[in-house]
Amino acid sequence: MLKIDNMDVFYGQVQILRQVSLDVKEGEIVSLLGSNGAGKTTTVNAISGILPVAKGSIQLSGQEINKVEPHVRVEMGLVQIPEGRKIFPTLSVMENLEMGSYLKVPKSFRKESLEIVLSMFPVLKTRKNQLAGTLSGGEQQMLAIGRGIMSRPKLLILDEPSLGLAPIIVDDIFDVIRKINGDGVTILLVEQNVPQALALSDRGFVMEEGRIGLSGKGKNLLADPHIKKLYLGL
Ligand code: ATP
C-alpha cells in the first residue's frame, strides 16, 4: 500500500532524513519507532505531503505521490492524525468531526462515517455539542482519531497517539487502533511506547538519527537485544 525508497528530507540546508526506505502492506499495522528527534514526525509529514522530499520516491498503491498535493493524498485514502492531536479547540466536538469530512468524497459519506465514529467513541456522542478544547487529553485523542476516520482512510498514520496520556487511556487507544485495523484500515503507527506498539504491530521500523536502523517483525524486534537495551531498559 505504501512504499518509500531512499527518501531524503531537509529543513532548509539541514538534512534530516537520509535514504529512508520503508513499506506498509495492505491490512498491516506497522510501527515506526525511535527516540526523540530520530526523524519519525519528519518521515510521516513527508508521506502526507506537508514536507517536500528532496530525493527518493513515495508510492501509494503503486502510484508515485511525491508531487501530489496533501489534500489530494487525503482523497486517495492517506490520512494522518498529527502529533499533539491538533483538534480545533474552539469548535464543538461535532464541528471537529465534520472538518474531517470536509473534502468532496468523504463529505458524501459523512452520515455513515459519523455513525461509525460515534459508535466507536460513545463519549464523543454524549459530548457532541461541547467545545473540543474542554475535553480531557484522552477524549481529545479520541476526537482526533474520530476526525481522521471521518476522512475515510485506507492508510491511517497516527503520530504518537499515546503521548501524554495515562496508562489506562493508552490501553484504550491501542484497543481502538486494533479495532480500526480489524475494520480493514491499514495502519502506520509512530510511537515512543515501544513495547506496546511492537506487541500490536505486524512489523516495525526503528529510526536512528534520520535513518532506518533496524526493521523486522514486531515480535522479533521485541526480542532483539539492541531494542531491549535501548528502549526497554533490559
Ligand atoms: P519526536 O518524537 O520528538 O517528535 P521525531 O523522531 O518525530 O521526534 P522529528 O520531529 O522528525 O523527530 O525531528 C527530527 C529532527 O529534525 C530533529 O533533529 C529536529 O530537531 C529537527 N526538526 C524538526 N522540526 C524542525 C524544523 N521545523 N526546523 C528545523 N529542524 C527541525
GROMACS .gro file of N, CA and C in nm, residues 4-98:
model
  285
    4ILE      N    1   0.822   0.349   0.038
    4ILE     CA    2   0.914   0.464   0.034
    4ILE      C    3   1.053   0.412   0.002
    5ASP      N    4   1.117   0.475  -0.097
    5ASP     CA    5   1.251   0.432  -0.136
    5ASP      C    6   1.349   0.548  -0.125
    6ASN      N    7   1.452   0.525  -0.046
    6ASN     CA    8   1.567   0.617  -0.039
    6ASN      C    9   1.528   0.764  -0.028
    7MET      N   10   1.443   0.794   0.068
    7MET     CA   11   1.391   0.931   0.080
    7MET      C   12   1.487   1.019   0.163
    8ASP      N   13   1.521   1.135   0.105
    8ASP     CA   14   1.598   1.237   0.178
    8ASP      C   15   1.507   1.357   0.201
    9VAL      N   16   1.509   1.411   0.321
    9VAL     CA   17   1.430   1.532   0.352
    9VAL      C   18   1.518   1.630   0.428
   10PHE      N   19   1.504   1.759   0.391
   10PHE     CA   20   1.581   1.867   0.454
   10PHE      C   21   1.487   1.966   0.522
   11TYR      N   22   1.534   2.028   0.630
   11TYR     CA   23   1.475   2.154   0.677
   11TYR      C   24   1.574   2.261   0.636
   12GLY      N   25   1.541   2.341   0.537
   12GLY     CA   26   1.637   2.441   0.487
   12GLY      C   27   1.760   2.368   0.434
   13GLN      N   28   1.878   2.408   0.487
   13GLN     CA   29   2.004   2.346   0.442
   13GLN      C   30   2.035   2.217   0.519
   14VAL      N   31   1.957   2.191   0.624
   14VAL     CA   32   1.993   2.081   0.715
   14VAL      C   33   1.923   1.951   0.673
   15GLN      N   34   2.005   1.850   0.643
   15GLN     CA   35   1.946   1.723   0.604
   15GLN      C   36   1.902   1.648   0.730
   16ILE      N   37   1.773   1.610   0.733
   16ILE     CA   38   1.718   1.540   0.849
   16ILE      C   39   1.704   1.391   0.821
   17LEU      N   40   1.648   1.357   0.705
   17LEU     CA   41   1.630   1.215   0.671
   17LEU      C   42   1.729   1.174   0.564
   18ARG      N   43   1.786   1.056   0.581
   18ARG     CA   44   1.886   1.003   0.486
   18ARG      C   45   1.844   0.864   0.439
   19GLN      N   46   1.813   0.857   0.312
   19GLN     CA   47   1.785   0.728   0.246
   19GLN      C   48   1.687   0.641   0.325
   20VAL      N   49   1.577   0.703   0.365
   20VAL     CA   50   1.476   0.629   0.439
   20VAL      C   51   1.395   0.541   0.343
   21SER      N   52   1.392   0.413   0.370
   21SER     CA   53   1.309   0.320   0.292
   21SER      C   54   1.222   0.242   0.389
   22LEU      N   55   1.095   0.236   0.359
   22LEU     CA   56   1.006   0.152   0.438
   22LEU      C   57   0.882   0.119   0.357
   23ASP      N   58   0.811   0.016   0.399
   23ASP     CA   59   0.690  -0.020   0.326
   23ASP      C   60   0.584  -0.068   0.424
   24VAL      N   61   0.459  -0.050   0.383
   24VAL     CA   62   0.345  -0.096   0.462
   24VAL      C   63   0.254  -0.172   0.366
   25LYS      N   64   0.226  -0.298   0.401
   25LYS     CA   65   0.140  -0.378   0.313
   25LYS      C   66  -0.006  -0.361   0.354
   26GLU      N   67  -0.095  -0.383   0.259
   26GLU     CA   68  -0.237  -0.368   0.286
   26GLU      C   69  -0.279  -0.457   0.403
   27GLY      N   70  -0.351  -0.399   0.498
   27GLY     CA   71  -0.403  -0.475   0.612
   27GLY      C   72  -0.309  -0.481   0.731
   28GLU      N   73  -0.185  -0.434   0.715
   28GLU     CA   74  -0.088  -0.444   0.825
   28GLU      C   75  -0.103  -0.331   0.927
   29ILE      N   76  -0.048  -0.357   1.046
   29ILE     CA   77  -0.012  -0.248   1.138
   29ILE      C   78   0.141  -0.247   1.141
   30VAL      N   79   0.198  -0.133   1.102
   30VAL     CA   80   0.344  -0.119   1.103
   30VAL      C   81   0.379  -0.004   1.195
   31SER      N   82   0.476  -0.027   1.283
   31SER     CA   83   0.514   0.085   1.370
   31SER      C   84   0.648   0.144   1.328
   32LEU      N   85   0.656   0.275   1.348
   32LEU     CA   86   0.779   0.350   1.321
   32LEU      C   87   0.825   0.401   1.457
   33LEU      N   88   0.940   0.350   1.500
   33LEU     CA   89   0.984   0.375   1.637
   33LEU      C   90   1.115   0.453   1.638
   34GLY      N   91   1.151   0.501   1.756
   34GLY     CA   92   1.277   0.572   1.768
   34GLY      C   93   1.266   0.678   1.874
   35SER      N   94   1.381   0.723   1.922
   35SER     CA   95   1.380   0.819   2.032
   35SER      C   96   1.347   0.960   1.981
   36ASN      N   97   1.339   1.055   2.073
   36ASN     CA   98   1.312   1.195   2.039
   36ASN      C   99   1.409   1.244   1.934
   37GLY      N  100   1.356   1.308   1.831
   37GLY     CA  101   1.443   1.370   1.731
   37GLY      C  102   1.500   1.274   1.629
   38ALA      N  103   1.457   1.146   1.631
   38ALA     CA  104   1.513   1.047   1.538
   38ALA      C  105   1.467   1.073   1.394
   39GLY      N  106   1.352   1.141   1.378
   39GLY     CA  107   1.304   1.174   1.243
   39GLY      C  108   1.170   1.112   1.208
   40LYS      N  109   1.098   1.063   1.308
   40LYS     CA  110   0.971   0.993   1.281
   40LYS      C  111   0.865   1.090   1.227
   41THR      N  112   0.847   1.203   1.295
   41THR     CA  113   0.746   1.300   1.251
   41THR      C  114   0.783   1.357   1.114
   42THR      N  115   0.912   1.382   1.094
   42THR     CA  116   0.957   1.430   0.963
   42THR      C  117   0.920   1.329   0.854
   43THR      N  118   0.938   1.201   0.884
   43THR     CA  119   0.904   1.096   0.786
   43THR      C  120   0.755   1.099   0.752
   44VAL      N  121   0.670   1.100   0.856
   44VAL     CA  122   0.527   1.093   0.824
   44VAL      C  123   0.476   1.223   0.763
   45ASN      N  124   0.537   1.336   0.800
   45ASN     CA  125   0.495   1.462   0.736
   45ASN      C  126   0.534   1.464   0.587
   46ALA      N  127   0.646   1.399   0.555
   46ALA     CA  128   0.683   1.387   0.413
   46ALA      C  129   0.585   1.294   0.341
   47ILE      N  130   0.544   1.187   0.408
   47ILE     CA  131   0.449   1.092   0.345
   47ILE      C  132   0.317   1.164   0.316
   48SER      N  133   0.274   1.249   0.410
   48SER     CA  134   0.147   1.320   0.392
   48SER      C  135   0.158   1.439   0.297
   49GLY      N  136   0.281   1.478   0.264
   49GLY     CA  137   0.299   1.587   0.169
   49GLY      C  138   0.312   1.724   0.233
   50ILE      N  139   0.327   1.726   0.366
   50ILE     CA  140   0.342   1.853   0.437
   50ILE      C  141   0.486   1.904   0.418
   51LEU      N  142   0.580   1.811   0.404
   51LEU     CA  143   0.720   1.847   0.381
   51LEU      C  144   0.763   1.796   0.244
   52PRO      N  145   0.844   1.875   0.172
   52PRO     CA  146   0.890   1.827   0.041
   52PRO      C  147   0.999   1.721   0.054
   53VAL      N  148   1.001   1.632  -0.044
   53VAL     CA  149   1.103   1.526  -0.048
   53VAL      C  150   1.212   1.571  -0.146
   54ALA      N  151   1.337   1.574  -0.098
   54ALA     CA  152   1.446   1.620  -0.184
   54ALA      C  153   1.488   1.512  -0.282
   55LYS      N  154   1.485   1.388  -0.236
   55LYS     CA  155   1.529   1.276  -0.319
   55LYS      C  156   1.454   1.151  -0.277
   56GLY      N  157   1.433   1.060  -0.371
   56GLY     CA  158   1.367   0.935  -0.337
   56GLY      C  159   1.221   0.935  -0.383
   57SER      N  160   1.152   0.826  -0.354
   57SER     CA  161   1.013   0.818  -0.401
   57SER      C  162   0.919   0.768  -0.292
   58ILE      N  163   0.793   0.813  -0.305
   58ILE     CA  164   0.686   0.764  -0.218
   58ILE      C  165   0.575   0.714  -0.310
   59GLN      N  166   0.539   0.588  -0.294
   59GLN     CA  167   0.430   0.532  -0.374
   59GLN      C  168   0.315   0.490  -0.284
   60LEU      N  169   0.193   0.524  -0.329
   60LEU     CA  170   0.073   0.481  -0.259
   60LEU      C  171  -0.003   0.391  -0.356
   61SER      N  172  -0.027   0.269  -0.316
   61SER     CA  173  -0.093   0.169  -0.403
   61SER      C  174  -0.032   0.171  -0.544
   62GLY      N  175   0.099   0.176  -0.551
   62GLY     CA  176   0.169   0.168  -0.679
   62GLY      C  177   0.181   0.298  -0.755
   63GLN      N  178   0.119   0.406  -0.702
   63GLN     CA  179   0.125   0.535  -0.773
   63GLN      C  180   0.223   0.630  -0.702
   64GLU      N  181   0.310   0.690  -0.781
   64GLU     CA  182   0.406   0.786  -0.726
   64GLU      C  183   0.329   0.910  -0.677
   65ILE      N  184   0.349   0.949  -0.551
   65ILE     CA  185   0.271   1.062  -0.499
   65ILE      C  186   0.358   1.180  -0.455
   66ASN      N  187   0.487   1.171  -0.486
   66ASN     CA  188   0.580   1.276  -0.443
   66ASN      C  189   0.533   1.418  -0.470
   67LYS      N  190   0.470   1.437  -0.587
   67LYS     CA  191   0.431   1.572  -0.627
   67LYS      C  192   0.281   1.596  -0.607
   68VAL      N  193   0.213   1.502  -0.543
   68VAL     CA  194   0.068   1.514  -0.524
   68VAL      C  195   0.040   1.601  -0.401
   69GLU      N  196  -0.054   1.695  -0.416
   69GLU     CA  197  -0.088   1.788  -0.305
   69GLU      C  198  -0.141   1.709  -0.184
   70PRO      N  199  -0.114   1.759  -0.062
   70PRO     CA  200  -0.157   1.686   0.059
   70PRO      C  201  -0.307   1.653   0.060
   71HIS      N  202  -0.393   1.750   0.018
   71HIS     CA  203  -0.537   1.723   0.026
   71HIS      C  204  -0.581   1.616  -0.074
   72VAL      N  205  -0.505   1.607  -0.184
   72VAL     CA  206  -0.537   1.502  -0.282
   72VAL      C  207  -0.496   1.366  -0.225
   73ARG      N  208  -0.384   1.365  -0.151
   73ARG     CA  209  -0.342   1.240  -0.085
   73ARG      C  210  -0.452   1.194   0.012
   74VAL      N  211  -0.515   1.290   0.081
   74VAL     CA  212  -0.624   1.254   0.173
   74VAL      C  213  -0.738   1.189   0.093
   75GLU      N  214  -0.771   1.248  -0.020
   75GLU     CA  215  -0.880   1.190  -0.101
   75GLU      C  216  -0.841   1.053  -0.157
   76MET      N  217  -0.709   1.028  -0.167
   76MET     CA  218  -0.664   0.895  -0.212
   76MET      C  219  -0.667   0.794  -0.097
   77GLY      N  220  -0.700   0.841   0.024
   77GLY     CA  221  -0.711   0.749   0.139
   77GLY      C  222  -0.593   0.754   0.234
   78LEU      N  223  -0.502   0.851   0.214
   78LEU     CA  224  -0.385   0.864   0.303
   78LEU      C  225  -0.416   0.972   0.407
   79VAL      N  226  -0.441   0.931   0.529
   79VAL     CA  227  -0.490   1.024   0.631
   79VAL      C  228  -0.397   1.020   0.752
   80GLN      N  229  -0.357   1.138   0.799
   80GLN     CA  230  -0.266   1.146   0.914
   80GLN      C  231  -0.335   1.208   1.034
   81ILE      N  232  -0.314   1.146   1.149
   81ILE     CA  233  -0.359   1.207   1.275
   81ILE      C  234  -0.233   1.264   1.340
   82PRO      N  235  -0.222   1.397   1.347
   82PRO     CA  236  -0.093   1.458   1.381
   82PRO      C  237  -0.055   1.441   1.528
   83GLU      N  238   0.075   1.452   1.551
   83GLU     CA  239   0.125   1.454   1.688
   83GLU      C  240   0.063   1.573   1.762
   84GLY      N  241   0.024   1.552   1.885
   84GLY     CA  242  -0.033   1.661   1.964
   84GLY      C  243  -0.179   1.686   1.929
   85ARG      N  244  -0.241   1.591   1.857
   85ARG     CA  245  -0.385   1.588   1.828
   85ARG      C  246  -0.434   1.698   1.733
   86LYS      N  247  -0.394   1.824   1.758
   86LYS     CA  248  -0.430   1.936   1.669
   86LYS      C  249  -0.581   1.940   1.638
   87ILE      N  250  -0.660   1.922   1.741
   87ILE     CA  251  -0.804   1.944   1.723
   87ILE      C  252  -0.829   2.095   1.719
   88PHE      N  253  -0.950   2.134   1.682
   88PHE     CA  254  -0.986   2.277   1.680
   88PHE      C  255  -1.055   2.306   1.813
   89PRO      N  256  -0.983   2.369   1.910
   89PRO     CA  257  -1.035   2.378   2.047
   89PRO      C  258  -1.162   2.462   2.061
   90THR      N  259  -1.179   2.561   1.972
   90THR     CA  260  -1.295   2.649   1.988
   90THR      C  261  -1.414   2.604   1.903
   91LEU      N  262  -1.400   2.490   1.838
   91LEU     CA  263  -1.516   2.431   1.768
   91LEU      C  264  -1.572   2.319   1.854
   92SER      N  265  -1.699   2.286   1.833
   92SER     CA  266  -1.759   2.176   1.909
   92SER      C  267  -1.704   2.042   1.860
   93VAL      N  268  -1.731   1.939   1.938
   93VAL     CA  269  -1.690   1.803   1.901
   93VAL      C  270  -1.746   1.768   1.763
   94MET      N  271  -1.874   1.796   1.743
   94MET     CA  272  -1.938   1.763   1.615
   94MET      C  273  -1.874   1.841   1.500
   95GLU      N  274  -1.846   1.970   1.523
   95GLU     CA  275  -1.784   2.050   1.417
   95GLU      C  276  -1.644   1.997   1.382
   96ASN      N  277  -1.570   1.953   1.485
   96ASN     CA  278  -1.439   1.893   1.459
   96ASN      C  279  -1.453   1.769   1.371
   97LEU      N  280  -1.552   1.686   1.402
   97LEU     CA  281  -1.572   1.564   1.322
   97LEU      C  282  -1.610   1.601   1.179
   98GLU      N  283  -1.695   1.702   1.166
   98GLU     CA  284  -1.735   1.744   1.031
   98GLU      C  285  -1.615   1.793   0.950
   0.00000   0.00000   0.00000
